[in-house]
mmCIF file of C-alpha atoms in Angstrom:
data_model
loop_
_atom_site.group_PDB
_atom_site.id
_atom_site.type_symbol
_atom_site.label_atom_id
_atom_site.label_comp_id
_atom_site.label_asym_id
_atom_site.label_seq_id
_atom_site.Cartn_x
_atom_site.Cartn_y
_atom_site.Cartn_z
ATOM 1 C CA MET P 40 19.889 -10.845 39.304
ATOM 2 C CA ASN P 41 20.551 -11.022 35.567
ATOM 3 C CA GLN P 42 19.851 -14.042 33.397
ATOM 4 C CA THR P 43 21.630 -17.192 34.553
ATOM 5 C CA GLN P 44 24.571 -18.052 32.286
ATOM 6 C CA THR P 45 25.203 -21.590 31.051
ATOM 7 C CA LEU P 46 28.931 -22.270 30.931
ATOM 8 C CA THR P 47 30.681 -25.191 29.272
ATOM 9 C CA ALA P 48 33.379 -27.161 31.075
ATOM 10 C CA THR P 49 36.202 -25.679 29.002
ATOM 11 C CA PRO P 50 39.185 -23.770 30.388
ATOM 12 C CA GLU P 51 37.330 -20.559 29.501
ATOM 13 C CA GLY P 52 34.116 -21.706 31.162
ATOM 14 C CA LEU P 53 35.941 -22.825 34.290
ATOM 15 C CA ALA P 54 37.823 -19.523 34.487
ATOM 16 C CA ARG P 55 34.547 -17.601 34.203
ATOM 17 C CA ALA P 56 32.930 -19.775 36.881
ATOM 18 C CA ALA P 57 35.877 -19.208 39.223
ATOM 19 C CA GLN P 58 35.670 -15.461 38.564
ATOM 20 C CA ILE P 59 31.981 -15.428 39.520
ATOM 21 C CA LEU P 60 32.683 -17.387 42.705
ATOM 22 C CA SER P 61 35.532 -15.038 43.624
ATOM 23 C CA GLY P 62 33.040 -12.164 43.365
ATOM 24 C CA GLN P 63 30.741 -13.892 45.897
ATOM 25 C CA GLY P 64 28.407 -15.123 43.160
ATOM 26 C CA LEU P 65 26.745 -18.522 42.834
ATOM 27 C CA VAL P 66 27.613 -21.232 40.292
ATOM 28 C CA ALA P 67 25.886 -24.613 39.993
ATOM 29 C CA PHE P 68 28.314 -27.364 39.029
ATOM 30 C CA PRO P 69 28.225 -31.133 38.504
ATOM 31 C CA THR P 70 29.461 -33.675 40.988
ATOM 32 C CA GLU P 71 29.256 -37.437 40.626
ATOM 33 C CA THR P 72 26.125 -37.363 42.844
ATOM 34 C CA VAL P 73 23.968 -34.362 41.845
ATOM 35 C CA TYR P 74 24.564 -30.762 40.751
ATOM 36 C CA GLY P 75 25.666 -28.580 43.656
ATOM 37 C CA LEU P 76 25.001 -24.865 44.123
ATOM 38 C CA GLY P 77 28.444 -23.495 44.853
ATOM 39 C CA GLY P 78 29.407 -20.404 46.776
ATOM 40 C CA ASP P 79 32.563 -19.380 48.661
ATOM 41 C CA ALA P 80 32.269 -21.208 52.003
ATOM 42 C CA ARG P 81 34.354 -18.464 53.675
ATOM 43 C CA SER P 82 31.980 -15.645 52.671
ATOM 44 C CA ASP P 83 28.911 -14.850 54.763
ATOM 45 C CA LEU P 84 27.412 -13.027 51.780
ATOM 46 C CA ALA P 85 27.940 -15.874 49.306
ATOM 47 C CA VAL P 86 26.556 -18.457 51.728
ATOM 48 C CA ALA P 87 23.569 -16.250 52.571
ATOM 49 C CA ARG P 88 22.881 -16.033 48.844
ATOM 50 C CA ILE P 89 22.807 -19.846 48.642
ATOM 51 C CA PHE P 90 20.144 -20.015 51.345
ATOM 52 C CA ASP P 91 18.172 -17.224 49.678
ATOM 53 C CA ALA P 92 18.320 -18.740 46.171
ATOM 54 C CA LYS P 93 17.145 -22.138 47.430
ATOM 55 C CA GLY P 94 14.686 -20.881 50.035
ATOM 56 C CA ARG P 95 16.580 -23.150 52.443
ATOM 57 C CA PRO P 96 16.129 -22.975 56.236
ATOM 58 C CA ARG P 97 19.168 -21.383 57.862
ATOM 59 C CA PHE P 98 19.363 -24.106 60.545
ATOM 60 C CA ASN P 99 20.141 -26.728 57.878
ATOM 61 C CA PRO P 100 23.957 -26.962 57.490
ATOM 62 C CA LEU P 101 25.788 -27.190 54.165
ATOM 63 C CA ILE P 102 28.499 -29.509 52.859
ATOM 64 C CA VAL P 103 31.924 -27.999 52.176
ATOM 65 C CA HIS P 104 33.571 -29.302 48.991
ATOM 66 C CA VAL P 105 37.358 -29.326 48.711
ATOM 67 C CA PRO P 106 39.765 -30.787 46.123
ATOM 68 C CA ASP P 107 41.950 -32.969 48.356
ATOM 69 C CA LEU P 108 42.696 -34.197 51.855
ATOM 70 C CA THR P 109 45.255 -31.476 52.521
ATOM 71 C CA ALA P 110 42.532 -28.874 51.974
ATOM 72 C CA ALA P 111 40.034 -30.864 54.082
ATOM 73 C CA ARG P 112 42.436 -30.834 57.047
ATOM 74 C CA THR P 113 42.379 -27.033 56.906
ATOM 75 C CA TYR P 114 38.726 -26.975 57.944
ATOM 76 C CA ALA P 115 38.121 -30.175 59.935
ATOM 77 C CA VAL P 116 39.952 -32.132 62.641
ATOM 78 C CA PHE P 117 40.911 -35.608 61.432
ATOM 79 C CA ASP P 118 41.746 -38.349 63.911
ATOM 80 C CA ALA P 119 43.244 -41.688 62.831
ATOM 81 C CA ARG P 120 39.795 -43.173 62.175
ATOM 82 C CA ALA P 121 38.754 -40.269 59.951
ATOM 83 C CA GLU P 122 42.057 -40.443 58.088
ATOM 84 C CA ALA P 123 41.500 -44.146 57.387
ATOM 85 C CA VAL P 124 37.937 -43.616 56.124
ATOM 86 C CA ALA P 125 39.048 -40.717 53.935
ATOM 87 C CA ALA P 126 41.863 -42.801 52.465
ATOM 88 C CA ALA P 127 39.414 -45.593 51.641
ATOM 89 C CA PHE P 128 36.541 -43.598 50.138
ATOM 90 C CA TRP P 129 37.776 -40.190 48.924
ATOM 91 C CA PRO P 130 37.440 -38.768 46.380
ATOM 92 C CA GLY P 131 33.873 -40.022 46.078
ATOM 93 C CA PRO P 132 30.252 -39.738 47.206
ATOM 94 C CA LEU P 133 30.937 -39.755 50.959
ATOM 95 C CA THR P 134 30.596 -36.775 53.304
ATOM 96 C CA LEU P 135 32.237 -36.853 56.729
ATOM 97 C CA VAL P 136 30.921 -34.848 59.688
ATOM 98 C CA LEU P 137 33.962 -33.980 61.786
ATOM 99 C CA PRO P 138 34.955 -31.475 64.474
ATOM 100 C CA LEU P 139 35.327 -27.979 63.025
ATOM 101 C CA ARG P 140 38.772 -26.394 63.281
ATOM 102 C CA GLN P 141 38.469 -23.251 65.377
ATOM 103 C CA ASP P 142 40.624 -21.345 62.891
ATOM 104 C CA SER P 143 38.828 -22.740 59.826
ATOM 105 C CA GLY P 144 37.754 -19.370 58.451
ATOM 106 C CA LEU P 145 34.453 -20.859 57.261
ATOM 107 C CA SER P 146 31.298 -18.802 57.481
ATOM 108 C CA PRO P 147 29.247 -19.864 60.527
ATOM 109 C CA LEU P 148 26.254 -19.999 58.191
ATOM 110 C CA VAL P 149 27.828 -23.083 56.559
ATOM 111 C CA THR P 150 27.852 -25.050 59.815
ATOM 112 C CA ALA P 151 24.602 -23.584 61.211
ATOM 113 C CA ASP P 152 26.746 -22.397 64.155
ATOM 114 C CA LEU P 153 27.569 -26.005 65.091
ATOM 115 C CA GLU P 154 31.041 -27.086 66.221
ATOM 116 C CA SER P 155 31.143 -29.660 63.433
ATOM 117 C CA VAL P 156 31.521 -29.432 59.671
ATOM 118 C CA ALA P 157 30.260 -31.654 56.850
ATOM 119 C CA ILE P 158 33.006 -32.028 54.243
ATOM 120 C CA ARG P 159 33.758 -34.088 51.159
ATOM 121 C CA ILE P 160 36.101 -34.434 48.186
ATOM 122 C CA PRO P 161 34.081 -34.926 44.978
ATOM 123 C CA ALA P 162 35.383 -37.277 42.308
ATOM 124 C CA HIS P 163 33.787 -35.565 39.292
ATOM 125 C CA PRO P 164 36.518 -34.117 37.043
ATOM 126 C CA VAL P 165 34.574 -30.880 36.440
ATOM 127 C CA ALA P 166 34.047 -30.369 40.166
ATOM 128 C CA GLN P 167 37.741 -31.021 40.754
ATOM 129 C CA ALA P 168 38.737 -28.593 38.010
ATOM 130 C CA LEU P 169 36.448 -25.885 39.377
ATOM 131 C CA LEU P 170 37.691 -26.285 42.954
ATOM 132 C CA ARG P 171 41.295 -26.000 41.804
ATOM 133 C CA SER P 172 40.556 -23.066 39.527
ATOM 134 C CA PHE P 173 38.696 -21.236 42.305
ATOM 135 C CA GLY P 174 41.299 -22.093 44.918
ATOM 136 C CA GLY P 175 39.027 -22.277 47.947
ATOM 137 C CA PRO P 176 36.285 -24.281 49.669
ATOM 138 C CA LEU P 177 32.819 -24.309 48.134
ATOM 139 C CA ALA P 178 29.643 -24.684 50.141
ATOM 140 C CA ALA P 179 27.370 -26.594 47.790
ATOM 141 C CA PRO P 180 23.942 -28.002 48.609
ATOM 142 C CA SER P 181 21.949 -29.505 45.759
ATOM 143 C CA ALA P 182 21.149 -26.876 43.113
ATOM 144 C CA ASN P 183 17.356 -26.854 43.408
ATOM 145 C CA PRO P 184 14.651 -25.083 45.413
ATOM 146 C CA SER P 185 14.704 -26.406 48.966
ATOM 147 C CA GLY P 186 12.653 -29.552 49.473
ATOM 148 C CA ARG P 187 12.235 -30.278 45.770
ATOM 149 C CA VAL P 188 13.731 -32.940 43.509
ATOM 150 C CA SER P 189 17.517 -32.729 43.243
ATOM 151 C CA PRO P 190 19.099 -31.938 39.839
ATOM 152 C CA THR P 191 21.222 -34.424 37.909
ATOM 153 C CA ARG P 192 21.461 -32.367 34.694
ATOM 154 C CA ALA P 193 22.108 -28.687 33.976
ATOM 155 C CA VAL P 194 18.585 -28.283 32.578
ATOM 156 C CA HIS P 195 17.177 -29.437 35.937
ATOM 157 C CA VAL P 196 19.098 -26.634 37.654
ATOM 158 C CA LEU P 197 17.665 -24.060 35.269
ATOM 159 C CA GLU P 198 14.122 -25.380 35.759
ATOM 160 C CA GLY P 199 14.314 -24.480 39.436
ATOM 161 C CA LEU P 200 16.864 -21.683 39.820
ATOM 162 C CA ALA P 201 17.066 -19.731 36.514
ATOM 163 C CA GLY P 202 17.331 -16.036 37.347
ATOM 164 C CA ARG P 203 18.232 -16.777 40.987
ATOM 165 C CA ILE P 204 21.874 -17.807 40.480
ATOM 166 C CA ASP P 205 24.681 -16.446 38.323
ATOM 167 C CA ALA P 206 25.647 -19.493 36.264
ATOM 168 C CA VAL P 207 25.455 -23.225 35.776
ATOM 169 C CA LEU P 208 28.529 -25.139 34.630
ATOM 170 C CA ASP P 209 27.247 -27.892 32.333
ATOM 171 C CA GLY P 210 29.092 -31.168 32.822
ATOM 172 C CA GLY P 211 26.426 -33.545 31.533
ATOM 173 C CA ALA P 212 24.392 -36.034 33.552
ATOM 174 C CA CYS P 213 25.578 -37.084 37.027
ATOM 175 C CA ALA P 214 26.617 -40.728 37.187
ATOM 176 C CA VAL P 215 25.624 -41.663 40.761
ATOM 177 C CA GLY P 216 22.356 -39.730 40.848
ATOM 178 C CA VAL P 217 21.710 -39.574 44.612
ATOM 179 C CA GLU P 218 23.472 -37.348 47.110
ATOM 180 C CA SER P 219 26.500 -38.434 49.094
ATOM 181 C CA THR P 220 26.322 -40.785 52.039
ATOM 182 C CA ILE P 221 26.917 -38.801 55.247
ATOM 183 C CA LEU P 222 28.923 -40.441 58.017
ATOM 184 C CA GLY P 223 29.252 -38.844 61.442
ATOM 185 C CA LEU P 224 32.657 -39.431 63.035
ATOM 186 C CA ILE P 225 32.294 -37.418 66.223
ATOM 187 C CA GLY P 226 32.163 -39.962 69.022
ATOM 188 C CA GLU P 227 30.797 -43.300 67.837
ATOM 189 C CA PRO P 228 30.346 -43.554 64.042
ATOM 190 C CA ALA P 229 26.769 -42.955 62.841
ATOM 191 C CA LEU P 230 24.995 -42.979 59.503
ATOM 192 C CA LEU P 231 23.479 -39.517 59.112
ATOM 193 C CA ARG P 232 22.202 -39.996 55.549
ATOM 194 C CA PRO P 233 22.346 -42.989 53.193
ATOM 195 C CA GLY P 234 23.639 -42.083 49.764
ATOM 196 C CA GLY P 235 26.025 -42.843 46.956
ATOM 197 C CA ILE P 236 28.327 -45.122 48.992
ATOM 198 C CA ALA P 237 26.441 -48.270 50.028
ATOM 199 C CA VAL P 238 26.191 -48.501 53.823
ATOM 200 C CA GLU P 239 27.401 -52.095 53.671
ATOM 201 C CA ARG P 240 30.796 -50.886 52.417
ATOM 202 C CA LEU P 241 31.182 -48.557 55.398
ATOM 203 C CA GLU P 242 30.023 -51.222 57.847
ATOM 204 C CA ALA P 243 32.614 -53.636 56.478
ATOM 205 C CA MET P 244 35.225 -51.168 57.728
ATOM 206 C CA LEU P 245 33.572 -49.677 60.833
ATOM 207 C CA GLY P 246 31.102 -52.304 62.040
ATOM 208 C CA PRO P 247 27.316 -51.830 62.351
ATOM 209 C CA LEU P 248 26.302 -48.188 61.956
ATOM 210 C CA PRO P 249 23.408 -46.753 63.948
ATOM 211 C CA THR P 250 21.415 -44.008 62.269
ATOM 212 C CA GLY P 251 21.680 -40.497 63.636
ATOM 213 C CA GLY P 252 20.416 -37.006 62.951
ATOM 214 C CA ASP P 253 17.484 -34.845 63.996
ATOM 215 C CA ALA P 254 14.954 -33.320 61.572
ATOM 216 C CA LYS P 255 14.338 -30.425 63.999
ATOM 217 C CA LYS P 256 18.013 -29.651 64.574
ATOM 218 C CA PRO P 257 19.984 -31.233 61.710
ATOM 219 C CA ASN P 258 23.716 -31.816 62.114
ATOM 220 C CA ALA P 259 24.027 -32.590 58.383
ATOM 221 C CA PRO P 260 21.986 -32.022 55.225
ATOM 222 C CA GLY P 261 19.200 -34.332 54.062
ATOM 223 C CA GLN P 262 17.579 -34.917 57.467
ATOM 224 C CA LEU P 263 14.364 -32.907 57.027
ATOM 225 C CA ALA P 264 11.279 -35.141 57.044
ATOM 226 C CA SER P 265 9.913 -33.729 53.772
ATOM 227 C CA HIS P 266 12.510 -33.386 51.036
ATOM 228 C CA TYR P 267 13.227 -34.313 47.393
ATOM 229 C CA ALA P 268 9.519 -33.818 46.629
ATOM 230 C CA PRO P 269 7.927 -33.538 43.172
ATOM 231 C CA GLY P 270 4.804 -31.428 42.735
ATOM 232 C CA ALA P 271 2.466 -34.448 42.547
ATOM 233 C CA PRO P 272 1.832 -36.572 45.638
ATOM 234 C CA VAL P 273 3.732 -39.851 45.872
ATOM 235 C CA ARG P 274 2.575 -43.386 46.770
ATOM 236 C CA LEU P 275 5.307 -45.883 47.660
ATOM 237 C CA ASN P 276 5.586 -49.665 47.250
ATOM 238 C CA ALA P 277 3.004 -49.667 44.472
ATOM 239 C CA GLU P 278 2.875 -53.124 42.887
ATOM 240 C CA THR P 279 0.563 -51.740 40.192
ATOM 241 C CA ALA P 280 -0.851 -48.354 39.277
ATOM 242 C CA LEU P 281 -4.355 -47.340 40.347
ATOM 243 C CA PRO P 282 -6.583 -45.180 38.119
ATOM 244 C CA GLY P 283 -5.230 -41.636 38.023
ATOM 245 C CA GLU P 284 -1.626 -42.605 38.789
ATOM 246 C CA VAL P 285 1.637 -42.392 36.855
ATOM 247 C CA ARG P 286 3.667 -45.484 37.706
ATOM 248 C CA LEU P 287 7.417 -45.290 38.143
ATOM 249 C CA GLY P 288 8.591 -48.892 37.900
ATOM 250 C CA PHE P 289 11.599 -50.937 38.909
ATOM 251 C CA GLY P 290 12.325 -54.280 37.262
ATOM 252 C CA ALA P 291 9.747 -56.149 35.223
ATOM 253 C CA GLY P 292 6.119 -55.072 34.967
ATOM 254 C CA ALA P 293 3.980 -52.421 33.336
ATOM 255 C CA SER P 294 4.985 -48.844 34.066
ATOM 256 C CA ASP P 295 4.933 -45.411 32.482
ATOM 257 C CA LEU P 296 8.607 -44.882 33.330
ATOM 258 C CA ASN P 297 11.131 -47.347 34.747
ATOM 259 C CA LEU P 298 14.099 -46.674 37.032
ATOM 260 C CA SER P 299 15.776 -49.873 35.832
ATOM 261 C CA PRO P 300 13.950 -52.482 33.730
ATOM 262 C CA SER P 301 16.664 -55.008 34.684
ATOM 263 C CA GLY P 302 16.337 -54.285 38.409
ATOM 264 C CA ASP P 303 19.814 -52.761 38.730
ATOM 265 C CA LEU P 304 20.045 -50.514 41.817
ATOM 266 C CA ILE P 305 23.019 -48.547 40.470
ATOM 267 C CA GLU P 306 21.061 -47.708 37.317
ATOM 268 C CA ALA P 307 17.984 -46.894 39.403
ATOM 269 C CA ALA P 308 19.924 -44.469 41.605
ATOM 270 C CA ALA P 309 21.381 -42.723 38.564
ATOM 271 C CA ASN P 310 17.881 -42.342 37.062
ATOM 272 C CA LEU P 311 15.950 -41.540 40.245
ATOM 273 C CA PHE P 312 15.736 -37.756 40.278
ATOM 274 C CA HIS P 313 15.507 -37.367 36.497
ATOM 275 C CA LEU P 314 12.617 -39.827 36.264
ATOM 276 C CA LEU P 315 10.869 -38.349 39.310
ATOM 277 C CA ARG P 316 10.862 -35.077 37.379
ATOM 278 C CA GLU P 317 9.614 -36.813 34.230
ATOM 279 C CA ALA P 318 6.830 -38.523 36.177
ATOM 280 C CA ASP P 319 5.877 -35.162 37.658
ATOM 281 C CA HIS P 320 5.628 -33.718 34.131
ATOM 282 C CA LEU P 321 3.400 -36.640 33.071
ATOM 283 C CA ALA P 322 1.067 -36.353 36.074
ATOM 284 C CA GLN P 323 -2.053 -34.334 35.361
ATOM 285 C CA PRO P 324 -3.603 -32.103 38.056
ATOM 286 C CA GLY P 325 -4.963 -34.333 40.813
ATOM 287 C CA GLN P 326 -2.934 -37.355 39.737
ATOM 288 C CA ARG P 327 -0.411 -39.190 41.885
ATOM 289 C CA ILE P 328 2.972 -40.828 41.236
ATOM 290 C CA ALA P 329 2.981 -44.523 42.201
ATOM 291 C CA ILE P 330 6.477 -45.947 42.750
ATOM 292 C CA ALA P 331 7.333 -49.635 42.615
ATOM 293 C CA PRO P 332 8.966 -51.360 45.608
ATOM 294 C CA ILE P 333 12.760 -50.956 45.811
ATOM 295 C CA PRO P 334 14.918 -53.522 47.677
ATOM 296 C CA GLU P 335 16.272 -52.159 50.975
ATOM 297 C CA GLN P 336 19.897 -53.085 50.276
ATOM 298 C CA GLY P 337 22.970 -51.458 48.719
ATOM 299 C CA LEU P 338 22.008 -48.227 46.969
ATOM 300 C CA GLY P 339 18.376 -49.198 47.517
ATOM 301 C CA ARG P 340 18.689 -47.799 51.052
ATOM 302 C CA ALA P 341 19.556 -44.364 49.656
ATOM 303 C CA ILE P 342 16.817 -44.567 47.006
ATOM 304 C CA ASN P 343 14.186 -45.521 49.600
ATOM 305 C CA ASP P 344 15.374 -42.770 51.941
ATOM 306 C CA ARG P 345 14.797 -40.188 49.198
ATOM 307 C CA LEU P 346 11.433 -41.701 48.246
ATOM 308 C CA ARG P 347 10.157 -41.745 51.843
ATOM 309 C CA ARG P 348 11.021 -38.079 52.202
ATOM 310 C CA ALA P 349 9.440 -37.323 48.802
ATOM 311 C CA ALA P 350 6.226 -38.997 49.992
ATOM 312 C CA ALA P 351 6.192 -37.371 53.456
ATOM 313 C CA PRO P 352 3.532 -34.794 54.362
ATOM 314 C CA ARG P 353 4.535 -31.381 53.017
ATOM 315 C CA PRO P 354 5.266 -28.638 55.564
#
């Protein structure tokens, strides 16, 4: 592949990005959560290229991004419950896992040959503009090598995928900073991945949500035991740093980098992946990243989910 282009979010840049996607190429683009690696979700070739560029296991399904609910109904079966959840939370950082329409036209690689599909409507204006310019569904996992730290800026995408994808559409830093919450709505509702919508908001509508998913046979992204990992090993719930550690703090206290000096979970989520990368750059060979405790509430549940996977034994 030739050198990866960096496109600006102008009408010209969006038109070029849509042209690349129409030719079964790959374009990274911003969403409110993280940068996604977009390819035509109807094309086996484009989707296969996504897996190849990321080094992603083929059994791990992808999220389909669409511009509106009318488009979403083309690919997934919505019952009254799904319609109500979509009306409450879309567009936004929520992915729904729903029954796949038999006539969806999606590549089976997107769904990992399952009879369900993970789908969402992003709120980011650049993502919306690209989806409408392209005119079709985009499969878009996070735009980074599989298992590594997700990108929240265009430069992060280039650090991991330069030369492996056709272009990155630069829309600045992502505001939410962690991937979408994934809610399963096949049978009883289940939380398949905590993310950018606080679980408490969903439970206020649906009641208590059990957790679901299987790391060996995922029915949605983000369920692998080891994921979101920097190069340096990670130690969690570190009240202080030990010798030979870079400390990533939260709230008051000494640290090399701080997710949120004021202890704000929204700010911490927005900074998480960027500062994990910065801590990894600071860590010398043999050093470890020590991460301060994060409250297990609101967006803290999504942050801790990512940190536990970042600290898990590497495959």
